[in-house]
Tab-separated table of C-alpha atoms in Angstrom:
chain	number	residue	atom	x	y	z
A	1	UNK	CA	-23.028	-17.894	-43.183
A	2	UNK	CA	-24.294	-19.304	-39.879
A	3	UNK	CA	-25.540	-22.879	-40.090
A	4	UNK	CA	-29.150	-23.362	-38.972
A	5	UNK	CA	-29.940	-25.631	-36.041
A	6	UNK	CA	-30.603	-29.229	-37.104
A	7	UNK	CA	-34.257	-30.123	-37.718
A	8	UNK	CA	-36.174	-32.160	-35.178
A	9	UNK	CA	-38.369	-35.135	-35.978
A	10	UNK	CA	-41.167	-32.690	-36.727
A	11	UNK	CA	-38.971	-30.958	-39.288
A	12	UNK	CA	-38.488	-27.677	-37.332
A	13	UNK	CA	-35.156	-26.436	-35.976
A	14	UNK	CA	-34.384	-27.401	-32.364
A	15	UNK	CA	-34.068	-24.082	-30.494
A	16	UNK	CA	-32.479	-25.794	-27.498
A	17	UNK	CA	-29.466	-26.662	-29.623
A	18	UNK	CA	-28.623	-22.971	-29.886
A	19	UNK	CA	-28.987	-22.475	-26.109
A	20	UNK	CA	-26.695	-25.426	-25.422
A	21	UNK	CA	-23.791	-23.991	-27.434
A	22	UNK	CA	-20.864	-23.010	-25.192
A	23	UNK	CA	-20.573	-19.294	-24.473
A	24	UNK	CA	-17.442	-17.521	-25.632
A	25	UNK	CA	-15.125	-16.522	-22.801
A	26	UNK	CA	-15.141	-12.795	-22.092
A	27	UNK	CA	-11.937	-11.072	-23.222
A	28	UNK	CA	-9.548	-10.041	-20.436
A	29	UNK	CA	-10.192	-6.640	-18.901
A	30	UNK	CA	-7.523	-3.965	-18.944
A	31	UNK	CA	-5.883	-3.510	-15.547
A	32	UNK	CA	-5.211	-1.464	-13.476
A	33	UNK	CA	-8.469	0.497	-13.350
A	34	UNK	CA	-8.410	4.178	-12.393
A	35	UNK	CA	-10.485	5.489	-9.512
A	36	UNK	CA	-13.243	7.905	-10.417
A	37	UNK	CA	-13.235	9.207	-6.831
A	38	UNK	CA	-10.051	9.159	-4.732
A	39	UNK	CA	-12.026	8.113	-1.655
A	40	UNK	CA	-13.296	4.759	-2.859
A	41	UNK	CA	-12.437	1.736	-4.976
A	42	UNK	CA	-12.877	1.907	-8.747
A	43	UNK	CA	-16.534	1.463	-9.687
A	44	UNK	CA	-15.608	-1.555	-11.833
A	45	UNK	CA	-14.662	-3.529	-8.703
A	46	UNK	CA	-18.302	-3.705	-7.597
A	47	UNK	CA	-19.341	-5.135	-10.953
A	48	UNK	CA	-16.514	-7.676	-10.831
A	49	UNK	CA	-17.415	-8.785	-7.305
A	50	UNK	CA	-20.923	-9.564	-8.537
A	51	UNK	CA	-20.348	-10.913	-12.050
A	52	UNK	CA	-16.681	-11.866	-12.323
A	53	UNK	CA	-15.046	-12.078	-8.867
A	54	UNK	CA	-11.991	-13.903	-10.210
A	55	UNK	CA	-11.429	-11.988	-13.423
A	56	UNK	CA	-8.885	-12.372	-16.191
A	57	UNK	CA	-7.016	-9.132	-16.923
A	58	UNK	CA	-4.340	-7.738	-19.216
A	59	UNK	CA	-1.567	-5.850	-17.430
A	60	UNK	CA	0.417	-2.838	-18.747
A	61	UNK	CA	3.230	-5.304	-19.503
A	62	UNK	CA	0.812	-7.099	-21.919
A	63	UNK	CA	0.881	-10.193	-19.729
A	64	UNK	CA	-2.373	-11.699	-18.522
A	65	UNK	CA	-3.204	-12.411	-14.887
A	66	UNK	CA	-6.186	-12.782	-12.535
A	67	UNK	CA	-7.619	-10.234	-10.087
A	68	UNK	CA	-9.667	-11.125	-7.007
A	69	UNK	CA	-12.206	-8.659	-5.574
A	70	UNK	CA	-14.256	-10.454	-2.886
A	71	UNK	CA	-13.239	-10.094	0.761
A	72	UNK	CA	-13.360	-13.819	1.551
A	73	UNK	CA	-11.432	-14.695	-1.611
A	74	UNK	CA	-8.743	-12.091	-0.923
A	75	UNK	CA	-8.159	-13.397	2.595
A	76	UNK	CA	-8.186	-16.999	1.392
A	77	UNK	CA	-5.722	-16.235	-1.370
A	78	UNK	CA	-3.289	-14.304	0.834
A	79	UNK	CA	-3.247	-17.034	3.494
A	80	UNK	CA	-2.922	-19.956	1.060
A	81	UNK	CA	0.525	-21.644	1.233
A	82	UNK	CA	0.127	-22.650	-2.426
A	83	UNK	CA	0.538	-19.004	-3.439
A	84	UNK	CA	3.978	-17.524	-4.064
A	85	UNK	CA	5.204	-13.928	-3.692
A	86	UNK	CA	8.521	-14.678	-5.410
A	87	UNK	CA	9.127	-11.937	-7.979
A	88	UNK	CA	11.482	-14.214	-9.953
A	89	UNK	CA	8.645	-16.469	-11.138
A	90	UNK	CA	8.107	-16.062	-14.894
A	91	UNK	CA	4.463	-14.983	-14.699
A	92	UNK	CA	4.773	-12.740	-11.647
A	93	UNK	CA	2.089	-10.061	-12.321
A	94	UNK	CA	4.321	-6.996	-12.197
A	95	UNK	CA	2.429	-3.842	-13.153
A	96	UNK	CA	5.463	-1.941	-14.428
A	97	UNK	CA	7.961	-2.779	-17.137
A	98	UNK	CA	10.985	-2.348	-14.856
A	99	UNK	CA	9.467	-3.729	-11.668
A	100	UNK	CA	10.177	-7.431	-12.106
A	101	UNK	CA	13.667	-7.073	-13.543
A	102	UNK	CA	14.773	-4.705	-10.788
A	103	UNK	CA	12.962	-6.744	-8.129
A	104	UNK	CA	14.661	-9.956	-9.210
A	105	UNK	CA	17.999	-8.165	-8.923
A	106	UNK	CA	17.499	-6.469	-5.548
A	107	UNK	CA	15.184	-9.103	-3.974
A	108	UNK	CA	13.003	-7.041	-1.591
A	109	UNK	CA	11.871	-9.420	1.129
A	110	UNK	CA	8.189	-8.683	0.517
A	111	UNK	CA	8.685	-10.354	-2.877
A	112	UNK	CA	10.108	-13.593	-1.461
A	113	UNK	CA	8.684	-16.783	0.054
A	114	UNK	CA	9.432	-18.714	3.232
A	115	UNK	CA	11.919	-19.497	4.620
A	116	UNK	CA	13.719	-16.470	3.134
A	117	UNK	CA	10.821	-14.104	3.810
A	118	UNK	CA	10.382	-15.469	7.344
A	119	UNK	CA	14.018	-14.805	8.210
A	120	UNK	CA	13.946	-11.168	7.110
A	121	UNK	CA	10.572	-10.529	8.721
A	122	UNK	CA	11.842	-11.854	12.060
A	123	UNK	CA	14.809	-9.487	11.824
A	124	UNK	CA	12.447	-6.501	11.686
A	125	UNK	CA	9.596	-7.570	13.962
A	126	UNK	CA	11.177	-6.559	17.308
A	127	UNK	CA	11.330	-2.927	16.141
A	128	UNK	CA	7.637	-2.830	15.221
A	129	UNK	CA	5.862	-4.536	18.127
A	130	UNK	CA	2.865	-2.824	19.720
A	131	UNK	CA	4.862	-2.152	22.888
A	132	UNK	CA	7.836	-0.662	21.030
A	133	UNK	CA	5.626	1.518	18.866
A	134	UNK	CA	3.657	2.821	21.853
A	135	UNK	CA	6.928	3.905	23.429
A	136	UNK	CA	7.667	5.941	20.298
A	137	UNK	CA	4.574	8.166	20.640
A	138	UNK	CA	6.284	11.079	22.482
A	139	UNK	CA	9.089	11.191	19.900
A	140	UNK	CA	6.640	11.023	16.994
A	141	UNK	CA	4.516	13.755	18.563
A	142	UNK	CA	7.554	15.997	19.018
A	143	UNK	CA	8.599	15.501	15.401
A	144	UNK	CA	5.090	16.189	14.083
A	145	UNK	CA	4.855	19.374	16.148
A	146	UNK	CA	8.228	20.503	14.836
A	147	UNK	CA	7.168	19.910	11.220
A	148	UNK	CA	3.875	21.733	11.735
A	149	UNK	CA	5.698	24.640	13.408
A	150	UNK	CA	7.855	24.967	10.310
A	151	UNK	CA	4.832	24.870	8.038
A	152	UNK	CA	3.072	27.578	10.049
A	153	UNK	CA	6.169	29.768	10.166
A	154	UNK	CA	6.567	29.545	6.390
A	155	UNK	CA	2.939	30.492	5.798
A	156	UNK	CA	0.536	29.307	3.143
A	157	UNK	CA	-0.236	28.344	0.556
A	158	UNK	CA	1.949	25.224	0.621
A	159	UNK	CA	1.995	21.795	-0.961
A	160	UNK	CA	0.698	19.721	1.939
A	161	UNK	CA	2.109	16.488	0.494
A	162	UNK	CA	5.639	17.869	0.540
A	163	UNK	CA	5.759	19.971	3.685
A	164	UNK	CA	3.652	17.804	6.000
A	165	UNK	CA	2.641	14.311	4.811
A	166	UNK	CA	5.999	13.369	3.312
A	167	UNK	CA	7.939	15.187	6.017
A	168	UNK	CA	6.152	13.279	8.799
A	169	UNK	CA	6.350	9.791	7.291
A	170	UNK	CA	9.920	10.090	6.024
A	171	UNK	CA	11.252	11.656	9.224
A	172	UNK	CA	9.723	8.984	11.446
A	173	UNK	CA	11.033	5.987	9.485
A	174	UNK	CA	14.464	7.580	9.016
A	175	UNK	CA	14.801	8.351	12.712
A	176	UNK	CA	13.764	4.808	13.622
A	177	UNK	CA	16.444	3.367	11.354
A	178	UNK	CA	19.058	5.931	12.319
A	179	UNK	CA	19.295	7.811	9.033
A	180	UNK	CA	20.415	11.419	9.736
A	181	UNK	CA	18.135	14.243	8.686
A	182	UNK	CA	18.451	14.351	4.957
A	183	UNK	CA	16.829	15.940	1.953
A	184	UNK	CA	13.337	14.504	2.407
A	185	UNK	CA	12.533	14.880	-1.264
A	186	UNK	CA	15.411	12.503	-2.035
A	187	UNK	CA	13.491	9.616	-0.482
A	188	UNK	CA	10.285	10.709	-2.179
A	189	UNK	CA	12.051	10.762	-5.536
A	190	UNK	CA	13.424	7.258	-4.978
A	191	UNK	CA	9.948	5.942	-4.267
A	192	UNK	CA	8.382	7.937	-7.091
A	193	UNK	CA	10.726	6.331	-9.611
A	194	UNK	CA	10.925	2.818	-8.149
A	195	UNK	CA	7.149	2.660	-7.640
A	196	UNK	CA	6.112	4.086	-11.005
A	197	UNK	CA	4.608	1.725	-13.553
A	198	UNK	CA	6.271	3.781	-16.273
A	199	UNK	CA	9.851	3.408	-15.004
A	200	UNK	CA	12.316	1.191	-16.830
A	201	UNK	CA	14.482	-1.346	-15.027
A	202	UNK	CA	17.460	0.973	-15.538
A	203	UNK	CA	15.633	3.919	-13.962
A	204	UNK	CA	14.512	1.816	-10.988
A	205	UNK	CA	18.026	0.444	-10.515
A	206	UNK	CA	19.541	3.930	-10.616
A	207	UNK	CA	17.057	5.282	-8.057
A	208	UNK	CA	17.536	2.365	-5.688
A	209	UNK	CA	21.286	2.524	-6.231
A	210	UNK	CA	21.335	6.044	-4.824
A	211	UNK	CA	19.410	4.891	-1.745
A	212	UNK	CA	21.629	1.855	-1.267
A	213	UNK	CA	24.715	4.051	-1.518
A	214	UNK	CA	23.479	6.171	1.390
A	215	UNK	CA	22.562	3.083	3.420
A	216	UNK	CA	25.929	1.413	2.745
A	217	UNK	CA	27.742	4.421	4.201
A	218	UNK	CA	25.590	4.246	7.333
A	219	UNK	CA	26.140	0.504	7.692
A	220	UNK	CA	29.903	1.030	7.515
A	221	UNK	CA	29.675	3.703	10.214
A	222	UNK	CA	27.553	1.467	12.487
A	223	UNK	CA	30.073	-1.363	12.160
A	224	UNK	CA	32.640	0.933	13.744
A	225	UNK	CA	30.360	2.799	16.127
A	226	UNK	CA	26.929	1.239	16.832
A	227	UNK	CA	24.162	3.497	18.107
A	228	UNK	CA	20.655	3.068	19.485
A	229	UNK	CA	18.904	2.624	16.153
A	230	UNK	CA	17.599	-0.123	13.903
A	231	UNK	CA	20.512	-0.056	11.441
A	232	UNK	CA	22.956	-0.642	14.322
A	233	UNK	CA	20.828	-3.482	15.663
A	234	UNK	CA	20.661	-5.221	12.298
A	235	UNK	CA	24.380	-4.725	11.702
A	236	UNK	CA	25.517	-6.054	15.092
A	237	UNK	CA	22.968	-8.877	15.425
A	238	UNK	CA	22.699	-10.100	11.844
A	239	UNK	CA	25.341	-8.705	9.470
A	240	UNK	CA	28.462	-9.059	11.624
A	241	UNK	CA	27.628	-12.639	12.776
A	242	UNK	CA	27.040	-13.598	9.140
A	243	UNK	CA	23.279	-14.119	9.289
A	244	UNK	CA	22.788	-11.873	6.254
A	245	UNK	CA	25.024	-10.534	3.513
A	246	UNK	CA	25.574	-6.858	2.811
A	247	UNK	CA	23.317	-7.028	-0.262
A	248	UNK	CA	20.549	-8.709	1.733
A	249	UNK	CA	20.734	-6.088	4.469
A	250	UNK	CA	20.687	-3.259	1.939
A	251	UNK	CA	17.608	-4.745	0.269
A	252	UNK	CA	15.820	-5.177	3.612
A	253	UNK	CA	16.583	-1.627	4.723
A	254	UNK	CA	15.689	-0.228	1.306
A	255	UNK	CA	12.202	-1.738	1.227
A	256	UNK	CA	11.670	-0.704	4.866
A	257	UNK	CA	12.386	2.920	3.951
A	258	UNK	CA	10.316	2.874	0.753
A	259	UNK	CA	7.304	1.017	2.126
A	260	UNK	CA	7.503	2.729	5.502
A	261	UNK	CA	7.230	6.220	4.083
A	262	UNK	CA	5.197	5.941	0.877
A	263	UNK	CA	1.961	4.386	2.146
A	264	UNK	CA	1.887	6.654	5.202
A	265	UNK	CA	2.531	9.752	3.099
A	266	UNK	CA	-0.399	8.798	0.873
A	267	UNK	CA	-2.672	8.078	3.826
A	268	UNK	CA	-1.937	11.369	5.615
A	269	UNK	CA	-2.549	13.417	2.472
A	270	UNK	CA	-5.649	11.541	1.267
A	271	UNK	CA	-7.177	11.435	4.752
A	272	UNK	CA	-6.727	15.188	5.090
A	273	UNK	CA	-8.346	15.806	1.712
A	274	UNK	CA	-11.277	13.577	2.641
A	275	UNK	CA	-11.804	15.404	5.941
A	276	UNK	CA	-11.672	18.786	4.201
A	277	UNK	CA	-14.225	17.502	1.691
A	278	UNK	CA	-16.530	16.278	4.467
A	279	UNK	CA	-16.637	18.891	7.232
A	280	UNK	CA	-19.069	16.870	9.380
A	281	UNK	CA	-16.468	14.138	9.796
A	282	UNK	CA	-13.805	16.729	10.575
A	283	UNK	CA	-15.988	18.298	13.247
A	284	UNK	CA	-16.723	14.888	14.719
A	285	UNK	CA	-13.014	14.290	15.279
A	286	UNK	CA	-12.434	17.825	16.509
A	287	UNK	CA	-15.070	17.435	19.216
A	288	UNK	CA	-14.257	13.824	20.065
A	289	UNK	CA	-10.512	13.148	19.647
A	290	UNK	CA	-10.922	9.751	21.337
A	291	UNK	CA	-12.438	8.557	18.053
A	292	UNK	CA	-9.105	8.923	16.292
A	293	UNK	CA	-7.916	5.277	16.501
A	294	UNK	CA	-11.214	4.023	15.066
A	295	UNK	CA	-11.202	6.819	12.502
A	296	UNK	CA	-7.725	5.845	11.324
A	297	UNK	CA	-8.803	2.247	10.772
A	298	UNK	CA	-11.891	3.385	8.890
A	299	UNK	CA	-9.809	5.694	6.702
A	300	UNK	CA	-7.381	2.849	6.041
A	301	UNK	CA	-10.295	0.678	4.931
A	302	UNK	CA	-11.979	3.285	2.762
A	303	UNK	CA	-8.856	4.622	1.049
A	304	UNK	CA	-6.963	1.322	0.637
A	305	UNK	CA	-3.913	3.022	-0.870
A	306	UNK	CA	-1.987	-0.273	-1.176
A	307	UNK	CA	-4.785	-1.770	-3.293
A	308	UNK	CA	-2.741	-3.770	-5.831
A	309	UNK	CA	0.498	-4.320	-3.910
A	310	UNK	CA	-0.287	-8.010	-3.062
A	311	UNK	CA	1.061	-9.550	-6.291
A	312	UNK	CA	1.214	-13.337	-6.297
A	313	UNK	CA	1.689	-16.427	-8.472
A	314	UNK	CA	-0.323	-19.628	-8.010
A	315	UNK	CA	2.180	-22.422	-7.314
A	316	UNK	CA	-0.644	-24.956	-7.764
A	317	UNK	CA	-4.180	-24.838	-9.154
A	318	UNK	CA	-6.305	-22.785	-6.772
A	319	UNK	CA	-10.100	-22.508	-6.746
A	320	UNK	CA	-11.779	-19.266	-5.684
A	321	UNK	CA	-15.510	-18.516	-6.051
A	322	UNK	CA	-15.920	-21.544	-8.300
A	323	UNK	CA	-13.158	-20.556	-10.728
A	324	UNK	CA	-9.762	-22.224	-11.017
A	325	UNK	CA	-6.609	-20.125	-11.166
A	326	UNK	CA	-4.160	-22.458	-12.924
A	327	UNK	CA	-0.714	-23.155	-11.510
A	328	UNK	CA	1.944	-20.622	-12.568
A	329	UNK	CA	-0.612	-17.896	-13.378
A	330	UNK	CA	-0.211	-14.459	-11.803
A	331	UNK	CA	-2.975	-13.324	-9.453
A	332	UNK	CA	-3.558	-9.991	-7.677
A	333	UNK	CA	-5.530	-9.639	-4.449
A	334	UNK	CA	-7.308	-6.279	-4.677
A	335	UNK	CA	-7.399	-4.810	-1.175
A	336	UNK	CA	-9.775	-1.995	-2.117
A	337	UNK	CA	-12.130	-4.557	-3.636
A	338	UNK	CA	-12.145	-6.563	-0.399
A	339	UNK	CA	-12.452	-3.467	1.804
A	340	UNK	CA	-15.538	-2.294	-0.096
A	341	UNK	CA	-17.263	-5.683	-0.210
A	342	UNK	CA	-20.866	-5.247	1.062
A	343	UNK	CA	-20.883	-8.889	2.160
A	344	UNK	CA	-18.314	-7.935	4.809
A	345	UNK	CA	-18.927	-4.212	5.452
A	346	UNK	CA	-22.379	-2.720	5.785
A	347	UNK	CA	-22.780	0.248	3.402
A	348	UNK	CA	-19.059	0.073	2.532
A	349	UNK	CA	-18.898	3.445	0.752
A	350	UNK	CA	-19.980	5.280	3.905
A	351	UNK	CA	-17.183	6.613	6.111
A	352	UNK	CA	-18.261	5.639	9.626
A	353	UNK	CA	-15.924	6.309	12.544
A	354	UNK	CA	-18.225	4.225	14.767
A	355	UNK	CA	-18.007	1.101	12.599
A	356	UNK	CA	-17.564	-2.046	14.673
A	357	UNK	CA	-15.738	-5.247	13.681
A	358	UNK	CA	-13.703	-3.334	11.117
A	359	UNK	CA	-11.516	-6.245	10.050
A	360	UNK	CA	-10.147	-4.554	6.951
A	361	UNK	CA	-7.226	-5.831	4.899
A	362	UNK	CA	-5.597	-2.469	4.160
A	363	UNK	CA	-2.286	-3.889	5.454
A	364	UNK	CA	-2.700	-7.141	3.554
A	365	UNK	CA	-3.315	-10.490	5.204
A	366	UNK	CA	-1.449	-13.661	6.073
A	367	UNK	CA	2.300	-14.085	6.430
A	368	UNK	CA	3.039	-11.027	4.267
A	369	UNK	CA	0.833	-8.663	6.271
A	370	UNK	CA	2.616	-5.314	6.702
A	371	UNK	CA	5.260	-5.587	9.425
A	372	UNK	CA	5.038	-1.835	10.137
A	373	UNK	CA	1.279	-1.525	10.537
A	374	UNK	CA	1.398	-0.474	14.215
A	375	UNK	CA	3.823	2.334	13.424
A	376	UNK	CA	1.684	3.433	10.472
A	377	UNK	CA	-1.390	3.674	12.705
A	378	UNK	CA	0.553	5.697	15.276
A	379	UNK	CA	1.833	8.137	12.650
A	380	UNK	CA	-1.650	8.620	11.226
A	381	UNK	CA	-3.212	9.165	14.639
A	382	UNK	CA	-0.616	11.743	15.682
A	383	UNK	CA	-0.393	13.517	12.316
A	384	UNK	CA	-4.168	13.897	11.890
A	385	UNK	CA	-4.975	14.714	15.532
A	386	UNK	CA	-2.249	17.375	15.682
A	387	UNK	CA	-3.363	18.922	12.402
A	388	UNK	CA	-7.022	19.080	13.446
A	389	UNK	CA	-6.208	20.480	16.882
A	390	UNK	CA	-3.629	23.074	15.889
A	391	UNK	CA	-4.869	24.202	12.487
A	392	UNK	CA	-8.671	24.569	12.633
A	393	UNK	CA	-8.796	26.909	9.600
A	394	UNK	CA	-6.978	24.580	7.192
A	395	UNK	CA	-8.556	24.632	3.726
A	396	UNK	CA	-7.747	24.002	0.082
A	397	UNK	CA	-5.854	26.725	-1.761
A	398	UNK	CA	-7.558	26.653	-5.118
A	399	UNK	CA	-10.249	24.562	-6.736
A	400	UNK	CA	-10.902	20.972	-5.773
A	401	UNK	CA	-10.223	19.762	-9.321
A	402	UNK	CA	-6.669	21.149	-9.113
A	403	UNK	CA	-5.658	18.415	-6.652
A	404	UNK	CA	-3.079	16.215	-8.420
A	405	UNK	CA	-3.790	12.486	-8.035
A	406	UNK	CA	-1.256	9.673	-8.566
A	407	UNK	CA	-2.846	6.954	-10.697
A	408	UNK	CA	0.240	5.229	-12.129
A	409	UNK	CA	2.064	4.348	-8.938
A	410	UNK	CA	2.271	1.188	-6.841
A	411	UNK	CA	0.652	3.151	-4.000
A	412	UNK	CA	-2.395	5.287	-4.721
A	413	UNK	CA	-2.232	8.835	-3.406
A	414	UNK	CA	-1.774	12.507	-4.142
A	415	UNK	CA	1.130	14.080	-5.980
A	416	UNK	CA	0.220	17.577	-4.800
A	417	UNK	CA	-2.326	19.120	-2.429
A	418	UNK	CA	-2.168	22.907	-2.123
A	419	UNK	CA	-3.556	24.191	1.182
A	420	UNK	CA	-3.682	27.384	3.188
A	421	UNK	CA	-5.207	28.555	6.485
C-alpha cells in the first residue's frame, strides 16, 4: 500500500511532497533502432534529440551504453581527447557479439587511439589527398564505363548492388592498393560477415583470415618486385624499414579494403534507389550535371550509411547537453541523428541539392574522420553521373517493397536492388 503524504499543520496532506519525490530513471532503450524509411534516420532519433539527447541504451550484446543524437554534441564528442576509440576497453560499445573479440585480435587502426592511430593514418594519407584523388578521375571513369558496358551487354534485370555498386567500389579500392582483379563477391562476403552484428568471433576471424591470406601473398610479391601501387609503397616505406610489423600492415590494409568498399557500395545503391523514387531530383541532375558534387554531399548527409560506426568509450567523465557520461562507459555518436538535426540543417528531411553550408558529419569528425572521404566522393560523382547520363531508362524490376534492405550490418545499405532498363 502506498503511504499517504504527511499531514500539514492544517491536518491535510501536503501535495507538494508528492511533486518533490525524485522521478524514476527511464529504462534504457533498445539499440540499434531500425529505419522505417531507408532515406532518413530512424524516427526515434528526432524524439531523442528533443527529450533525451544523451540516452542510455541496451545493445544486442546486453551491455549498456549511451547514444548521442544532437549535431553539436556529436561533433563535441568526436573531437574530445578524453574519448577513446580503443576496442580493447572493457565497455567498448560493440554492436555485435564477435566484433570486439575479433577487433581486439586484429586491431584495425580505426579502433585505436593516438599515437598508434596517428601513425597508421599518416601512412595512408598521402594516397588519399585531394590532389592525388583528382588525378585518379580518368582511371575511375574508365573503370566505371567498363563495368556499365558489361552490365548493358548482359541485359536486365540484374541485381544493381552486385553488378554495379559493389563492382565500382571494390574495383577502385583494389586497383589503388594493387590487388589484381579478383572475385568481387569475395570482398563483399568478407565485409558481410565481418560487419554483421550476428557473426561470432570465429566467423569474423575466418572471414578476415581469408582476406589477410590474399594480402600476405601480395605483400610477399611486392617485397621482391615493387610496383606503382599502395601496397608496394607501404611495404617499401614502412614494412621493410621496420616501421610496422607484418600483422600491423595486414590489419591496416584489411580495414582499408573493407571500409573503402562497403560504405561506397551502400551509398551508390541507396542513392540510385532514392533518385529512382524521386524522379524530379533525377531530372534535376540529368539537366544540370554540374550539381553533382553538391548532390553527392547532400546524399551523404541524408543517407548517413555509417550512422553508428563511431563507437567510443569515455576515458573521463564527459558532460553533453547537461548529462554526464561517466568514465569508462561506452558512447556512440549517431551520425544520422546529427545529420538530421533541425538546429543545424533547415528542413533536414528534404533532399536539397542547392543546400548551402552543408557541414555534415557523414564521414565522422575529428581525428578519426574518414581518411578516404575524397576518394569516396569521387567514386560517387562518377558512378552516379555516368549512370544517369548513359542509362536514362533505368527503373526498378519489380515492386518497391521487394528491395532488400540491410538492417543488421555495421553499414546501412541494400542487400539487393533488382533493376532493368
